[in-house]
């Protein structure tokens, strides 16, 4: 599958500052594309647009030539957020969070190192790294074709980072899921990605 | 782990005590209806003793029966008014937050309008307009007390709508109904229940207040406000028990409702699960 954006322009109305202008990118599901840019250059905004959270002022997002809306209610491009504690409902137990994904494999949950004991806990009773695993599991549902990873391991220790990235590389290659990796860290991007794109103003 | 008696259990204990007390008063009131009205001139103006723990009044009525009966009327009014009020607040709050800008402007304007008029004045006006009596008091209290809860619910829904986990659920293909039931209800329900319970004491105090002022219930019904206002006339002659015990019982009832609400709020909050 091919994820494409053409001539993307975007600005947040209240600020009036243009974040993206005439940006184009095309990524195949066999690739892992790394995106590097300093703070405030619209990396997160780009992810939000690609996964349909924000609508661009001009330009379009196409997955295999079709817009995201044409794929129905489940968005095949899923985004994993930088702060997992904001991406899970504090009043839901973790097993309900997992259930939200699209028929998530129990094998996948095991491979991510999620312990059965965590399922009955509330998000406040888990650490950031543990929560992020749940968010990854939830995003990797059956119908997911593209994964956007927005600084997903920035706050984790090196061992956990390497566990998560090894898992993600293996899983996305096995299922032919494309990946877009956003990070501040050029070394990480160099290790994980097959191609690097720099975001300029 | 050794100390099994944690704060959570203390909360539950207080909750149970408060609920049992309120239920006892309510049920007791049903059986005291005749006793509260029965006059007997052979036993008038008796100070509190073992047989009449709250004493008797100038018509020889048992003050204990009157107090329990009065409180049960007050509680019923409180429950009706608070429920009516809270349901109204919930509906208007949700409408305001979800139905677009025009609806929001209108509801907010109404809230400001009702809040701008002093409670007591509006209450008296509504009571008089409906004719004094149960209906007027319930309607009056309900129509004056929904505003703050409606604001709270509106704010909560507006804030929830912007949460990342709600937006993510939408991208995971969840319907509006699913999001409302699974994601929003666990946040709104505790707010709603606590708001509802904390409205009870308000409603009861206002009911007593308005009855005391003479705009509320009629004299035949031994509501707590009537008992207190009648007792005022006899207070000077040294019959202190006529006002003291009903007054204390009223305060205890209000405190009970308040404890129930506060404890419910803490119990429903997962952050306090391990206290």
Coordinates of C-alpha atoms in Angstrom, one line a residue:
Chain A
X1 CA 0.0 0.0 0.0
X2 CA 1.0 3.6 -0.6
X3 CA 0.4 6.5 1.6
X4 CA 0.6 9.8 -0.3
X5 CA 0.2 13.5 0.5
X6 CA 0.1 16.1 -2.2
X7 CA 0.6 19.9 -1.8
X8 CA -0.3 19.9 1.8
X9 CA -0.8 23.3 3.5
X10 CA -1.9 23.8 7.0
X11 CA -2.2 26.5 9.6
X12 CA -3.9 26.7 13.0
X13 CA -6.5 29.4 12.7
X14 CA -6.0 31.1 16.1
X15 CA -2.2 31.4 15.7
X16 CA -2.3 32.4 12.0
X17 CA 1.2 31.0 11.5
X18 CA 1.6 28.6 8.6
X19 CA 2.9 25.2 9.8
X20 CA 3.1 23.3 6.5
X21 CA 3.2 24.7 3.0
X22 CA 3.0 22.7 -0.2
X23 CA 4.3 19.6 1.5
X24 CA 4.4 16.4 -0.5
X25 CA 5.4 12.9 0.7
X26 CA 4.9 9.4 -0.5
X27 CA 5.6 6.3 1.5
X28 CA 5.2 2.6 0.7
X29 CA 4.2 0.1 3.2
X30 CA 7.5 -1.8 2.7
X31 CA 9.4 1.3 4.0
X32 CA 10.0 2.9 7.3
X33 CA 10.2 6.6 6.7
X34 CA 11.9 8.7 9.3
X35 CA 10.9 12.4 9.7
X36 CA 13.4 14.8 11.2
X37 CA 12.8 18.4 12.0
X38 CA 13.4 20.8 14.9
X39 CA 10.6 21.6 17.4
X40 CA 7.7 23.6 16.0
X41 CA 8.2 22.5 12.4
X42 CA 4.9 20.6 12.3
X43 CA 5.9 17.0 12.8
X44 CA 3.0 16.2 15.1
X45 CA 0.7 18.2 12.9
X46 CA 1.7 16.2 9.9
X47 CA 1.0 13.0 11.8
X48 CA -2.4 14.4 12.8
X49 CA -3.3 15.2 9.2
X50 CA -2.1 11.9 7.9
X51 CA -4.3 10.0 10.3
X52 CA -7.3 12.2 9.8
X53 CA -7.3 14.1 13.2
X54 CA -6.9 17.4 11.4
X55 CA -8.1 18.6 8.1
X56 CA -5.5 20.4 5.9
X57 CA -6.5 23.8 4.4
X58 CA -5.3 22.5 1.1
X59 CA -4.0 19.3 -0.3
X60 CA -5.1 15.7 0.2
X61 CA -4.1 12.5 2.0
X62 CA -4.5 9.3 -0.1
X63 CA -4.0 5.7 0.8
X64 CA -3.8 3.7 -2.4
X65 CA -5.4 6.5 -4.3
X66 CA -8.4 6.7 -2.0
X67 CA -9.1 9.3 0.7
X68 CA -9.2 8.1 4.3
X69 CA -12.9 8.7 4.6
X70 CA -13.6 6.1 1.9
X71 CA -12.2 3.4 4.2
X72 CA -15.2 3.6 6.5
X73 CA -15.2 4.4 10.2
X74 CA -12.0 2.5 11.1
X75 CA -9.1 4.6 10.0
X76 CA -6.4 2.4 8.4
X77 CA -3.7 5.0 9.3
X78 CA -3.3 4.8 13.0
X79 CA -1.3 7.3 15.1
X80 CA 0.5 6.5 18.3
X81 CA 0.8 9.6 20.5
X82 CA 3.8 11.0 22.3
X83 CA 2.1 11.0 25.7
X84 CA 0.4 7.7 26.3
X85 CA -1.2 8.9 29.5
X86 CA -3.3 11.4 27.4
X87 CA -4.3 8.7 24.9
X88 CA -6.1 6.4 27.4
X89 CA -9.2 7.2 29.3
X90 CA -8.2 7.4 33.0
X91 CA -11.5 5.8 34.0
X92 CA -11.2 2.7 31.9
X93 CA -9.4 -0.4 32.9
X94 CA -6.6 -1.5 30.6
X95 CA -8.5 -4.5 29.3
X96 CA -11.2 -2.1 28.0
X97 CA -8.5 0.0 26.4
X98 CA -7.2 -3.1 24.5
X99 CA -10.7 -4.0 23.5
X100 CA -11.0 -0.8 21.6
X101 CA -8.5 -1.9 19.0
X102 CA -9.6 -3.9 16.0
X103 CA -9.5 -7.5 17.2
X104 CA -6.0 -7.2 18.6
X105 CA -4.0 -10.5 18.6
X106 CA -3.3 -12.0 22.0
X107 CA 0.0 -13.1 20.6
X108 CA 0.9 -9.5 19.8
X109 CA 0.0 -8.5 23.4
X110 CA 2.3 -11.1 24.7
X111 CA 5.1 -10.1 22.4
X112 CA 4.9 -6.5 23.6
X113 CA 5.6 -7.7 27.1
X114 CA 2.2 -6.8 28.5
X115 CA 1.6 -8.9 31.6
X116 CA -1.9 -10.3 32.2
X117 CA -1.9 -8.7 35.7
X118 CA -1.9 -5.2 34.1
X119 CA -5.2 -5.8 32.4
X120 CA -7.3 -5.1 35.5
X121 CA -5.5 -1.9 36.4
X122 CA -6.3 1.7 35.8
X123 CA -4.0 3.8 33.7
X124 CA -2.8 5.7 36.8
X125 CA -1.4 2.5 38.1
X126 CA 1.0 1.9 35.2
X127 CA 4.2 3.6 34.1
X128 CA 4.5 5.6 30.9
X129 CA 6.4 2.7 29.1
X130 CA 3.8 0.2 30.2
X131 CA 1.0 2.5 29.0
X132 CA 2.7 3.1 25.6
X133 CA 2.8 -0.7 25.0
X134 CA -1.0 -0.7 25.4
X135 CA -1.3 2.2 23.0
X136 CA 0.8 0.3 20.4
X137 CA -1.2 -2.8 20.8
X138 CA -4.4 -0.9 20.4
X139 CA -3.2 0.8 17.2
X140 CA -2.1 -2.4 15.6
X141 CA -5.5 -3.7 15.0
X142 CA -6.4 -6.1 12.1
X143 CA -7.3 -3.3 9.6
X144 CA -4.4 -1.0 10.3
X145 CA -2.2 -0.5 7.2
X146 CA 0.0 2.4 8.3
X147 CA 1.4 3.3 11.6
X148 CA 2.5 6.8 12.6
X149 CA 4.9 6.9 15.5
X150 CA 5.1 10.4 17.0
X151 CA 8.1 10.4 19.4
X152 CA 6.7 7.3 21.0
X153 CA 9.8 6.2 22.9
X154 CA 11.2 9.6 23.8
X155 CA 10.5 9.3 27.5
X156 CA 11.6 5.6 27.9
X157 CA 14.9 4.1 29.0
X158 CA 17.2 2.6 26.3
X159 CA 16.3 -1.1 27.1
X160 CA 12.6 -0.5 26.8
X161 CA 13.2 1.6 23.6
X162 CA 15.1 -1.2 21.9
X163 CA 12.5 -3.8 22.9
X164 CA 9.7 -1.7 21.5
X165 CA 11.5 -0.8 18.3
X166 CA 12.6 -4.4 17.6
X167 CA 9.0 -5.5 18.1
X168 CA 7.6 -2.8 15.8
X169 CA 10.1 -3.5 13.0
X170 CA 9.4 -7.2 13.1
X171 CA 5.6 -6.8 13.4
X172 CA 5.3 -4.2 10.6
X173 CA 7.5 -6.3 8.3
X174 CA 5.5 -9.4 8.9
X175 CA 2.2 -7.8 8.3
X176 CA 3.4 -5.4 5.6
X177 CA 2.4 -2.3 7.6
X178 CA 4.0 0.9 6.6
X179 CA 5.6 3.1 9.3
X180 CA 6.3 6.8 9.6
X181 CA 8.7 7.5 12.5
X182 CA 9.0 11.0 14.0
X183 CA 11.8 11.7 16.3
X184 CA 14.3 14.3 17.5
X185 CA 16.9 11.6 17.7
X186 CA 18.9 11.2 14.4
X187 CA 20.6 8.0 15.7
X188 CA 17.3 6.3 16.5
X189 CA 15.9 7.3 13.1
X190 CA 19.1 6.1 11.4
X191 CA 18.8 2.7 13.1
X192 CA 15.1 2.1 12.6
X193 CA 14.3 3.7 9.3
X194 CA 14.9 2.8 5.7
X195 CA 14.6 6.4 4.4
X196 CA 14.8 9.8 6.0
X197 CA 12.9 12.9 5.1
X198 CA 13.7 16.3 6.5
X199 CA 10.9 18.7 7.1
X200 CA 11.8 22.3 6.2
X201 CA 9.9 25.5 6.4
Chain B
X1 CA -1.4 -4.8 53.5
X2 CA -1.6 -5.4 57.3
X3 CA -3.9 -2.6 57.9
X4 CA -7.1 -3.8 56.2
X5 CA -9.1 -0.9 57.8
X6 CA -8.3 1.8 55.2
X7 CA -9.8 5.1 54.5
X8 CA -12.0 3.7 51.8
X9 CA -13.8 1.5 54.3
X10 CA -14.3 4.4 56.7
X11 CA -15.9 6.2 53.8
X12 CA -18.3 3.3 53.1
X13 CA -19.1 3.1 56.8
X14 CA -20.1 6.8 57.0
X15 CA -22.0 6.4 53.8
X16 CA -24.0 3.5 55.2
X17 CA -24.7 5.3 58.5
X18 CA -25.9 8.4 56.6
X19 CA -28.1 6.4 54.3
X20 CA -29.6 4.3 57.1
X21 CA -30.4 7.4 59.1
X22 CA -32.1 9.1 56.2
X23 CA -34.1 5.9 55.3
X24 CA -35.1 5.5 58.9
X25 CA -36.5 9.1 59.1
X26 CA -38.3 8.6 55.8
X27 CA -39.9 5.3 56.8
X28 CA -40.6 6.6 60.4
X29 CA -42.4 9.6 58.9
X30 CA -44.9 7.3 57.2
X31 CA -46.0 5.8 60.6
X32 CA -46.0 9.1 62.5
X33 CA -48.6 10.8 60.3
X34 CA -51.5 10.4 62.9
X35 CA -49.2 10.8 65.9
X36 CA -47.9 14.1 64.6
X37 CA -51.4 15.6 64.4
X38 CA -53.0 14.0 67.5
X39 CA -53.6 16.7 70.2
X40 CA -54.0 15.8 73.8
X41 CA -54.5 18.7 76.3
X42 CA -53.7 16.5 79.3
X43 CA -50.1 16.4 78.3
X44 CA -49.3 19.9 76.9
X45 CA -46.1 21.7 77.4
X46 CA -44.1 18.8 78.8
X47 CA -40.3 19.3 78.8
X48 CA -38.3 16.5 77.3
X49 CA -38.5 13.3 79.4
X50 CA -38.2 9.6 78.8
X51 CA -41.8 9.2 77.4
X52 CA -41.6 12.2 75.2
X53 CA -37.9 12.6 74.3
X54 CA -38.5 15.9 72.4
X55 CA -41.2 17.1 74.7
X56 CA -44.7 18.2 73.7
X57 CA -46.1 21.5 72.4
X58 CA -48.9 23.8 73.5
X59 CA -51.5 21.6 72.0
X60 CA -50.1 18.4 73.5
X61 CA -48.6 17.1 70.3
X62 CA -45.6 14.8 70.6
X63 CA -42.7 16.8 69.2
X64 CA -40.7 13.6 68.4
X65 CA -43.5 12.4 66.0
X66 CA -43.8 15.9 64.5
X67 CA -40.1 16.2 64.0
X68 CA -39.8 12.9 62.2
X69 CA -42.8 13.5 60.1
X70 CA -41.6 17.0 59.3
X71 CA -38.2 15.7 58.3
X72 CA -39.6 13.0 56.1
X73 CA -41.7 15.6 54.2
X74 CA -38.6 17.7 53.8
X75 CA -36.6 14.7 52.6
X76 CA -39.3 13.8 50.0
X77 CA -39.4 17.4 48.8
X78 CA -35.6 17.5 48.7
X79 CA -35.4 14.3 46.7
X80 CA -38.1 15.3 44.2
X81 CA -36.7 18.8 43.7
X82 CA -33.1 17.7 43.5
X83 CA -33.8 14.9 41.0
X84 CA -35.9 17.2 38.8
X85 CA -33.3 19.9 39.0
X86 CA -30.4 17.5 38.3
X87 CA -32.1 15.9 35.3
X88 CA -32.8 19.3 33.9
X89 CA -29.2 20.3 34.5
X90 CA -27.9 17.2 32.8
X91 CA -30.0 17.6 29.7
X92 CA -29.3 21.3 29.3
X93 CA -25.6 20.8 30.0
X94 CA -25.3 18.1 27.4
X95 CA -27.4 20.0 24.8
X96 CA -25.3 23.1 25.4
X97 CA -22.0 21.3 24.9
X98 CA -23.0 19.1 21.9
X99 CA -25.6 20.9 19.8
X100 CA -23.6 23.7 18.4
X101 CA -23.0 27.3 19.0
X102 CA -26.5 28.6 18.9
X103 CA -27.8 26.1 21.5
X104 CA -24.8 26.8 23.7
X105 CA -25.4 30.6 23.6
X106 CA -29.0 30.2 24.5
X107 CA -28.4 27.8 27.4
X108 CA -25.6 29.8 28.7
X109 CA -27.7 32.9 28.6
X110 CA -30.5 31.2 30.5
X111 CA -28.0 30.0 33.1
X112 CA -26.7 33.5 33.6
X113 CA -30.2 34.9 33.8
X114 CA -31.3 32.5 36.5
X115 CA -28.1 32.9 38.4
X116 CA -28.4 36.7 38.2
X117 CA -31.7 36.7 40.2
X118 CA -31.3 36.1 43.9
X119 CA -32.4 32.5 44.8
X120 CA -34.7 33.4 47.5
X121 CA -36.6 36.0 45.5
X122 CA -37.1 33.7 42.6
X123 CA -38.1 30.9 44.9
X124 CA -40.8 33.1 46.6
X125 CA -42.1 34.3 43.3
X126 CA -42.4 30.7 41.9
X127 CA -44.0 29.4 45.1
X128 CA -46.6 32.2 45.1
X129 CA -47.3 31.8 41.4
X130 CA -47.9 28.1 41.8
X131 CA -50.1 28.6 44.9
X132 CA -48.6 27.7 48.2
X133 CA -48.1 24.0 48.7
X134 CA -46.0 21.0 47.8
X135 CA -46.0 21.6 44.1
X136 CA -44.9 25.2 44.3
X137 CA -42.0 24.4 46.7
X138 CA -40.7 21.5 44.6
X139 CA -41.0 23.4 41.4
X140 CA -39.4 26.5 42.9
X141 CA -36.5 24.7 44.4
X142 CA -35.9 22.7 41.2
X143 CA -36.1 25.7 38.9
X144 CA -33.6 27.8 40.9
X145 CA -31.0 25.1 41.6
X146 CA -30.1 23.5 38.3
X147 CA -27.7 26.2 37.0
X148 CA -24.4 25.3 38.7
X149 CA -24.7 21.6 37.9
X150 CA -25.6 22.4 34.3
X151 CA -22.5 24.5 34.0
X152 CA -20.4 21.8 35.5
X153 CA -21.8 19.2 33.1
X154 CA -21.4 21.5 30.1
X155 CA -17.8 22.2 31.0
X156 CA -17.0 18.5 31.5
X157 CA -18.5 17.5 28.2
X158 CA -16.7 20.3 26.3
X159 CA -13.4 19.2 27.9
X160 CA -14.0 15.5 27.2
X161 CA -14.8 16.2 23.6
X162 CA -11.2 17.5 23.1
X163 CA -9.5 14.6 24.9
X164 CA -7.1 12.6 22.8
X165 CA -8.5 9.3 23.9
X166 CA -12.0 10.3 22.7
X167 CA -10.6 11.4 19.3
X168 CA -8.6 8.2 19.1
X169 CA -11.7 6.1 19.8
X170 CA -13.4 7.8 16.9
X171 CA -10.4 6.9 14.7
X172 CA -10.7 3.3 15.9
X173 CA -14.2 3.3 14.3
X174 CA -16.3 3.7 17.5
X175 CA -19.8 5.2 17.2
X176 CA -21.0 8.2 19.0
X177 CA -23.2 6.0 21.2
X178 CA -20.2 3.9 22.2
X179 CA -18.1 6.9 23.0
X180 CA -20.9 8.4 25.1
X181 CA -21.5 5.3 27.0
X182 CA -18.0 3.9 27.4
X183 CA -15.9 7.0 27.5
X184 CA -18.0 9.9 28.7
X185 CA -20.5 8.3 31.1
X186 CA -17.7 7.1 33.5
X187 CA -16.7 10.8 33.8
X188 CA -20.1 12.3 33.9
X189 CA -22.0 9.9 36.1
X190 CA -20.0 10.5 39.3
X191 CA -20.3 14.3 38.7
X192 CA -24.0 13.9 38.1
X193 CA -24.7 11.6 41.1
X194 CA -22.6 13.8 43.5
X195 CA -24.2 16.9 42.1
X196 CA -27.6 15.3 42.7
X197 CA -26.9 14.3 46.3
X198 CA -25.4 17.6 47.1
X199 CA -28.5 19.3 45.9
X200 CA -30.7 17.5 48.5
X201 CA -29.5 19.6 51.5
X202 CA -29.9 22.8 49.5
X203 CA -33.4 21.8 48.6
X204 CA -34.3 20.9 52.2
X205 CA -32.8 24.1 53.6
X206 CA -34.6 26.2 51.1
X207 CA -37.9 24.4 51.7
X208 CA -37.6 25.0 55.4
X209 CA -36.6 28.6 54.8
X210 CA -39.5 29.4 52.5
X211 CA -42.0 27.6 54.7
X212 CA -40.6 29.5 57.7
X213 CA -41.1 32.8 55.9
X214 CA -44.7 31.7 55.2
X215 CA -44.6 31.3 51.5
X216 CA -44.3 27.5 51.4
X217 CA -46.3 24.7 52.7
X218 CA -49.6 25.2 54.5
X219 CA -49.9 25.1 58.3
X220 CA -51.6 21.7 58.5
X221 CA -48.5 19.9 57.2
X222 CA -46.0 19.6 60.0
X223 CA -43.0 20.4 57.7
X224 CA -39.9 21.3 59.6
X225 CA -40.1 25.0 58.5
X226 CA -43.7 25.2 60.0
X227 CA -42.6 23.6 63.2
X228 CA -39.7 26.0 63.6
X229 CA -41.7 29.1 62.8
X230 CA -44.5 28.1 65.2
X231 CA -41.9 27.3 67.8
X232 CA -40.5 30.8 67.5
X233 CA -43.6 32.3 69.2
X234 CA -43.2 30.0 72.2
X235 CA -39.4 30.3 72.5
X236 CA -39.7 33.4 74.7
X237 CA -41.8 31.6 77.2
X238 CA -39.0 29.2 78.0
X239 CA -40.1 26.3 75.9
X240 CA -36.7 25.8 74.3
X241 CA -37.3 22.2 73.3
X242 CA -39.9 23.2 70.6
X243 CA -37.2 24.7 68.4
X244 CA -34.0 23.0 69.6
X245 CA -34.7 19.4 68.7
X246 CA -36.3 19.9 65.3
X247 CA -33.5 22.4 64.5
X248 CA -30.8 19.9 65.5
X249 CA -32.5 17.1 63.5
X250 CA -32.6 19.4 60.4
X251 CA -28.9 20.1 60.7
X252 CA -28.2 16.3 61.2
X253 CA -30.2 15.5 58.1
X254 CA -28.4 18.1 56.0
X255 CA -25.0 16.9 57.2
X256 CA -26.0 13.3 56.4
X257 CA -26.9 14.2 52.8
X258 CA -23.7 16.1 52.5
X259 CA -21.5 13.2 53.9
X260 CA -23.3 10.9 51.5
X261 CA -22.4 13.1 48.5
X262 CA -18.8 13.8 49.5
X263 CA -18.1 10.1 50.3
X264 CA -19.7 8.9 47.0
X265 CA -17.5 11.4 45.1
X266 CA -14.4 10.0 46.7
X267 CA -15.5 6.4 46.3
X268 CA -16.2 6.8 42.6
X269 CA -12.8 8.4 41.8
X270 CA -10.3 5.7 40.8
X271 CA -7.5 8.0 41.9
X272 CA -8.6 7.3 45.5
X273 CA -8.8 3.5 45.0
X274 CA -5.8 2.8 47.2
X275 CA -6.3 5.2 50.0

